[in-house]
Amino acid sequence: MAVNLTYDDKIAVLDLGDDENRFSPDFLDEINRVLDEVLAAGAHGLVTTAGGKFYTNGLDLDWLMAHGDRTDWYVGRVHALLARMLTLPIPTAAAVVGHAFGAGAMLAIAHDFRVMRADRGFFCFPEIDIRIPFTPGMAALIQAKLTPQAQVASMTTGRRFGGVDAQQIGIVDATAGEGAVTPAATEFLRPLAGKDSGTLGAIKATMFDPAVAALTGA
């Protein structure tokens, strides 16, 4: 299943797909195309969700193995998407309906809010266990959003957080049951409808300037 965009009133709901939803170059192109569409339509908010057991499993390691000579280009594309989501000029919420690993977990972190299923799925930064250190940009993104305690607990251990544990340590804002995660994420945004996008974009750009600079090299 390709990504799919629907609307709940004026809140855009982007379904990332029903497989592992890894960040292939085509997937990155499609996400950016949809974000362009959402902003052009004047949406009052954006919820990202998924249709299967994964929210997203992050980097497309198979593509990377086959295109090792393009690693820097590819990582730059991923960094650019994370920076764009971090500063998107409308309210955003990730509906983490299943597993969110690595860069997929970073995508969730880049949203304003996160709602995770309480009884299924893990939120995990596995970098320590797969021997891939965080890039400075990825580390800066996580550090911009999580407390020092949560940073250490998630970045240095490879721990797989279920929804309840993730909420207790502040990785996600709320949990919900099966079938209720996306509606709950949407309700996070509904009171924020109508915020001026220019002002909100400027606030986010100022708030997260160090992380964006680390992600984009700007």
mmCIF file of C-alpha atoms in Angstrom:
data_model
loop_
_atom_site.group_PDB
_atom_site.id
_atom_site.type_symbol
_atom_site.label_atom_id
_atom_site.label_comp_id
_atom_site.label_asym_id
_atom_site.label_seq_id
_atom_site.Cartn_x
_atom_site.Cartn_y
_atom_site.Cartn_z
ATOM 1 C CA MET A 1 0.000 0.000 0.000
ATOM 2 C CA ALA A 2 1.280 3.429 -0.906
ATOM 3 C CA VAL A 3 0.879 6.395 1.387
ATOM 4 C CA ASN A 4 -2.686 7.652 1.571
ATOM 5 C CA LEU A 5 -3.986 11.095 2.502
ATOM 6 C CA THR A 6 -7.442 11.740 3.924
ATOM 7 C CA TYR A 7 -8.974 14.545 5.969
ATOM 8 C CA ASP A 8 -10.847 14.660 9.269
ATOM 9 C CA ASP A 9 -12.514 18.042 8.948
ATOM 10 C CA LYS A 10 -9.464 20.221 8.137
ATOM 11 C CA ILE A 11 -6.904 17.949 9.802
ATOM 12 C CA ALA A 12 -4.868 15.959 7.289
ATOM 13 C CA VAL A 13 -4.379 12.271 8.122
ATOM 14 C CA LEU A 14 -1.429 10.684 6.330
ATOM 15 C CA ASP A 15 -1.327 6.872 6.375
ATOM 16 C CA LEU A 16 2.280 5.804 5.793
ATOM 17 C CA GLY A 17 1.289 2.325 4.594
ATOM 18 C CA ASP A 18 0.682 -1.190 5.823
ATOM 19 C CA ASP A 19 4.147 -2.762 5.582
ATOM 20 C CA GLU A 20 7.389 -1.762 7.340
ATOM 21 C CA ASN A 21 7.125 1.719 5.769
ATOM 22 C CA ARG A 22 10.887 2.054 5.421
ATOM 23 C CA PHE A 23 12.400 5.252 4.079
ATOM 24 C CA SER A 24 13.178 4.304 0.492
ATOM 25 C CA PRO A 25 14.015 7.251 -1.778
ATOM 26 C CA ASP A 26 10.614 6.837 -3.447
ATOM 27 C CA PHE A 27 8.917 6.846 -0.035
ATOM 28 C CA LEU A 28 10.741 10.051 0.916
ATOM 29 C CA ASP A 29 9.666 11.642 -2.368
ATOM 30 C CA GLU A 30 6.055 10.667 -1.725
ATOM 31 C CA ILE A 31 6.023 11.994 1.838
ATOM 32 C CA ASN A 32 7.422 15.331 0.708
ATOM 33 C CA ARG A 33 4.887 15.523 -2.113
ATOM 34 C CA VAL A 34 2.053 14.939 0.346
ATOM 35 C CA LEU A 35 3.433 17.525 2.776
ATOM 36 C CA ASP A 36 3.468 20.049 -0.073
ATOM 37 C CA GLU A 37 -0.151 19.154 -0.821
ATOM 38 C CA VAL A 38 -1.222 19.436 2.806
ATOM 39 C CA LEU A 39 0.317 22.879 3.209
ATOM 40 C CA ALA A 40 -1.097 24.108 -0.105
ATOM 41 C CA ALA A 41 -4.565 22.984 0.993
ATOM 42 C CA GLY A 42 -4.381 25.071 4.167
ATOM 43 C CA ALA A 43 -4.779 22.094 6.509
ATOM 44 C CA HIS A 44 -5.168 22.944 10.186
ATOM 45 C CA GLY A 45 -2.985 20.060 11.322
ATOM 46 C CA LEU A 46 -1.299 16.821 10.268
ATOM 47 C CA VAL A 47 -1.567 13.354 11.798
ATOM 48 C CA THR A 48 0.678 10.572 10.531
ATOM 49 C CA THR A 49 -0.406 6.996 11.112
ATOM 50 C CA ALA A 50 -0.072 3.553 9.544
ATOM 51 C CA GLY A 51 -2.181 0.564 8.639
ATOM 52 C CA GLY A 52 -0.172 -2.415 9.836
ATOM 53 C CA LYS A 53 1.996 -3.644 12.698
ATOM 54 C CA PHE A 54 4.599 -0.942 11.995
ATOM 55 C CA TYR A 55 4.389 2.828 12.219
ATOM 56 C CA THR A 56 7.710 2.857 10.413
ATOM 57 C CA ASN A 57 10.874 0.809 10.700
ATOM 58 C CA GLY A 58 13.030 3.712 9.549
ATOM 59 C CA LEU A 59 16.006 3.519 7.213
ATOM 60 C CA ASP A 60 15.767 1.297 4.129
ATOM 61 C CA LEU A 61 18.829 -0.799 4.920
ATOM 62 C CA ASP A 62 18.356 -3.015 1.841
ATOM 63 C CA TRP A 63 18.524 0.065 -0.394
ATOM 64 C CA LEU A 64 21.564 1.313 1.489
ATOM 65 C CA MET A 65 23.358 -2.021 1.086
ATOM 66 C CA ALA A 66 22.720 -1.911 -2.653
ATOM 67 C CA HIS A 67 23.714 1.760 -3.037
ATOM 68 C CA GLY A 68 26.572 2.223 -0.606
ATOM 69 C CA ASP A 69 28.101 4.904 -2.795
ATOM 70 C CA ARG A 70 25.029 7.095 -2.188
ATOM 71 C CA THR A 71 24.952 6.824 1.606
ATOM 72 C CA ASP A 72 25.683 10.513 2.222
ATOM 73 C CA TRP A 73 22.998 11.573 -0.262
ATOM 74 C CA TYR A 74 20.475 9.211 1.297
ATOM 75 C CA VAL A 75 21.183 10.227 4.899
ATOM 76 C CA GLY A 76 20.888 13.855 3.804
ATOM 77 C CA ARG A 77 17.436 13.136 2.403
ATOM 78 C CA VAL A 78 16.354 11.543 5.690
ATOM 79 C CA HIS A 79 17.790 14.451 7.675
ATOM 80 C CA ALA A 80 15.889 16.895 5.462
ATOM 81 C CA LEU A 81 12.579 15.137 6.101
ATOM 82 C CA LEU A 82 13.163 15.114 9.860
ATOM 83 C CA ALA A 83 14.015 18.822 9.818
ATOM 84 C CA ARG A 84 10.945 19.575 7.719
ATOM 85 C CA MET A 85 8.611 17.704 10.064
ATOM 86 C CA LEU A 86 10.224 19.335 13.098
ATOM 87 C CA THR A 87 9.423 22.804 11.754
ATOM 88 C CA LEU A 88 6.243 22.158 9.769
ATOM 89 C CA PRO A 89 4.116 25.327 10.137
ATOM 90 C CA ILE A 90 0.994 23.456 11.267
ATOM 91 C CA PRO A 91 0.384 21.361 14.398
ATOM 92 C CA THR A 92 1.513 17.745 13.985
ATOM 93 C CA ALA A 93 0.869 14.491 15.837
ATOM 94 C CA ALA A 94 2.230 11.001 15.272
ATOM 95 C CA ALA A 95 -0.234 8.158 15.819
ATOM 96 C CA VAL A 96 2.232 5.384 16.663
ATOM 97 C CA VAL A 97 -0.050 2.427 15.983
ATOM 98 C CA GLY A 98 2.768 -0.138 15.853
ATOM 99 C CA HIS A 99 6.533 -0.450 15.973
ATOM 100 C CA ALA A 100 8.620 2.711 15.534
ATOM 101 C CA PHE A 101 12.315 1.922 15.239
ATOM 102 C CA GLY A 102 15.412 3.982 14.508
ATOM 103 C CA ALA A 103 14.744 6.762 12.036
ATOM 104 C CA GLY A 104 11.059 5.824 12.199
ATOM 105 C CA ALA A 105 11.093 6.666 15.894
ATOM 106 C CA MET A 106 12.925 9.878 15.022
ATOM 107 C CA LEU A 107 10.148 10.795 12.601
ATOM 108 C CA ALA A 108 7.650 10.394 15.437
ATOM 109 C CA ILE A 109 9.863 12.497 17.723
ATOM 110 C CA ALA A 110 9.928 15.245 15.084
ATOM 111 C CA HIS A 111 6.152 15.735 15.462
ATOM 112 C CA ASP A 112 4.725 18.119 18.045
ATOM 113 C CA PHE A 113 2.834 15.338 19.820
ATOM 114 C CA ARG A 114 2.839 11.543 19.947
ATOM 115 C CA VAL A 115 0.097 9.066 20.830
ATOM 116 C CA MET A 116 1.094 5.399 21.052
ATOM 117 C CA ARG A 117 -0.917 2.237 21.257
ATOM 118 C CA ALA A 118 -0.933 1.076 24.858
ATOM 119 C CA ASP A 119 -0.909 -2.677 24.307
ATOM 120 C CA ARG A 120 1.130 -3.335 21.171
ATOM 121 C CA GLY A 121 4.225 -2.025 19.453
ATOM 122 C CA PHE A 122 7.607 -0.798 20.572
ATOM 123 C CA PHE A 123 9.358 2.545 20.352
ATOM 124 C CA CYS A 124 13.075 1.950 20.043
ATOM 125 C CA PHE A 125 16.375 3.548 19.071
ATOM 126 C CA PRO A 126 18.384 0.356 18.337
ATOM 127 C CA GLU A 127 21.566 2.129 17.257
ATOM 128 C CA ILE A 128 23.655 0.897 20.205
ATOM 129 C CA ASP A 129 22.850 -2.727 19.390
ATOM 130 C CA ILE A 130 23.317 -2.502 15.618
ATOM 131 C CA ARG A 131 26.573 -0.564 16.077
ATOM 132 C CA ILE A 132 25.480 2.506 14.145
ATOM 133 C CA PRO A 133 26.137 5.708 16.119
ATOM 134 C CA PHE A 134 23.641 8.538 15.839
ATOM 135 C CA THR A 135 24.546 11.248 13.372
ATOM 136 C CA PRO A 136 24.969 14.647 15.044
ATOM 137 C CA GLY A 137 21.698 15.744 13.425
ATOM 138 C CA MET A 138 19.734 12.763 14.660
ATOM 139 C CA ALA A 139 21.146 13.145 18.163
ATOM 140 C CA ALA A 140 20.308 16.855 18.140
ATOM 141 C CA LEU A 141 16.731 16.104 17.088
ATOM 142 C CA ILE A 142 16.192 13.642 19.928
ATOM 143 C CA GLN A 143 17.900 15.913 22.446
ATOM 144 C CA ALA A 144 15.654 18.796 21.367
ATOM 145 C CA LYS A 145 12.567 16.802 22.319
ATOM 146 C CA LEU A 146 13.405 14.510 25.236
ATOM 147 C CA THR A 147 14.553 15.137 28.801
ATOM 148 C CA PRO A 148 18.153 14.178 29.653
ATOM 149 C CA GLN A 149 16.791 11.166 31.554
ATOM 150 C CA ALA A 150 14.767 9.993 28.564
ATOM 151 C CA GLN A 151 17.699 10.623 26.215
ATOM 152 C CA VAL A 152 19.977 8.314 28.193
ATOM 153 C CA ALA A 153 17.262 5.711 28.685
ATOM 154 C CA SER A 154 16.418 5.565 24.985
ATOM 155 C CA MET A 155 19.654 6.407 23.165
ATOM 156 C CA THR A 156 22.258 4.432 25.123
ATOM 157 C CA THR A 157 20.373 1.223 25.934
ATOM 158 C CA GLY A 158 18.481 0.072 22.843
ATOM 159 C CA ARG A 159 15.497 -0.436 25.123
ATOM 160 C CA ARG A 160 12.173 -1.249 23.488
ATOM 161 C CA PHE A 161 9.546 0.934 25.128
ATOM 162 C CA GLY A 162 5.934 -0.168 25.118
ATOM 163 C CA GLY A 163 3.345 2.572 25.055
ATOM 164 C CA VAL A 164 2.817 2.811 28.810
ATOM 165 C CA ASP A 165 6.559 2.945 29.550
ATOM 166 C CA ALA A 166 7.096 5.461 26.746
ATOM 167 C CA GLN A 167 4.442 7.725 28.222
ATOM 168 C CA GLN A 168 5.849 7.448 31.745
ATOM 169 C CA ILE A 169 9.277 8.645 30.624
ATOM 170 C CA GLY A 170 7.881 11.362 28.375
ATOM 171 C CA ILE A 171 8.643 9.919 24.945
ATOM 172 C CA VAL A 172 4.964 9.982 24.023
ATOM 173 C CA ASP A 173 2.213 12.258 25.285
ATOM 174 C CA ALA A 174 -0.595 9.732 25.567
ATOM 175 C CA THR A 175 -1.600 6.140 24.883
ATOM 176 C CA ALA A 176 -4.781 4.663 23.463
ATOM 177 C CA GLY A 177 -6.274 1.271 22.728
ATOM 178 C CA GLU A 178 -6.608 -0.600 19.457
ATOM 179 C CA GLY A 179 -8.429 1.477 16.868
ATOM 180 C CA ALA A 180 -8.285 4.614 19.025
ATOM 181 C CA VAL A 181 -4.715 5.834 18.473
ATOM 182 C CA THR A 182 -5.310 7.864 15.319
ATOM 183 C CA PRO A 183 -8.540 9.458 16.629
ATOM 184 C CA ALA A 184 -6.739 10.356 19.871
ATOM 185 C CA ALA A 185 -3.876 11.958 17.931
ATOM 186 C CA THR A 186 -6.392 13.913 15.875
ATOM 187 C CA GLU A 187 -8.083 15.184 19.032
ATOM 188 C CA PHE A 188 -4.713 16.495 20.251
ATOM 189 C CA LEU A 189 -4.701 18.812 17.248
ATOM 190 C CA ARG A 190 -8.340 19.863 17.030
ATOM 191 C CA PRO A 191 -8.093 22.619 19.687
ATOM 192 C CA LEU A 192 -5.112 24.057 17.790
ATOM 193 C CA ALA A 193 -6.981 24.517 14.507
ATOM 194 C CA GLY A 194 -6.607 27.962 13.050
ATOM 195 C CA LYS A 195 -3.237 28.869 14.536
ATOM 196 C CA ASP A 196 -1.444 31.228 12.171
ATOM 197 C CA SER A 197 0.933 29.095 10.131
ATOM 198 C CA GLY A 198 3.471 31.860 9.562
ATOM 199 C CA THR A 199 3.770 32.535 13.274
ATOM 200 C CA LEU A 200 3.835 28.856 14.200
ATOM 201 C CA GLY A 201 6.481 28.126 11.588
ATOM 202 C CA ALA A 202 8.627 30.979 12.875
ATOM 203 C CA ILE A 203 8.264 29.784 16.478
ATOM 204 C CA LYS A 204 9.268 26.227 15.580
ATOM 205 C CA ALA A 205 12.196 27.459 13.494
ATOM 206 C CA THR A 206 13.468 29.449 16.485
ATOM 207 C CA MET A 207 12.788 26.684 19.022
ATOM 208 C CA PHE A 208 14.559 24.023 17.032
ATOM 209 C CA ASP A 209 17.212 26.031 15.214
ATOM 210 C CA PRO A 210 20.175 24.072 16.656
ATOM 211 C CA ALA A 211 18.635 20.720 15.692
ATOM 212 C CA VAL A 212 17.704 21.924 12.217
ATOM 213 C CA ALA A 213 21.224 23.292 11.720
ATOM 214 C CA ALA A 214 22.695 19.955 12.771
ATOM 215 C CA LEU A 215 20.338 18.044 10.461
ATOM 216 C CA THR A 216 20.775 20.238 7.401
ATOM 217 C CA GLY A 217 24.256 21.630 7.830
ATOM 218 C CA ALA A 218 22.824 25.139 7.592
#
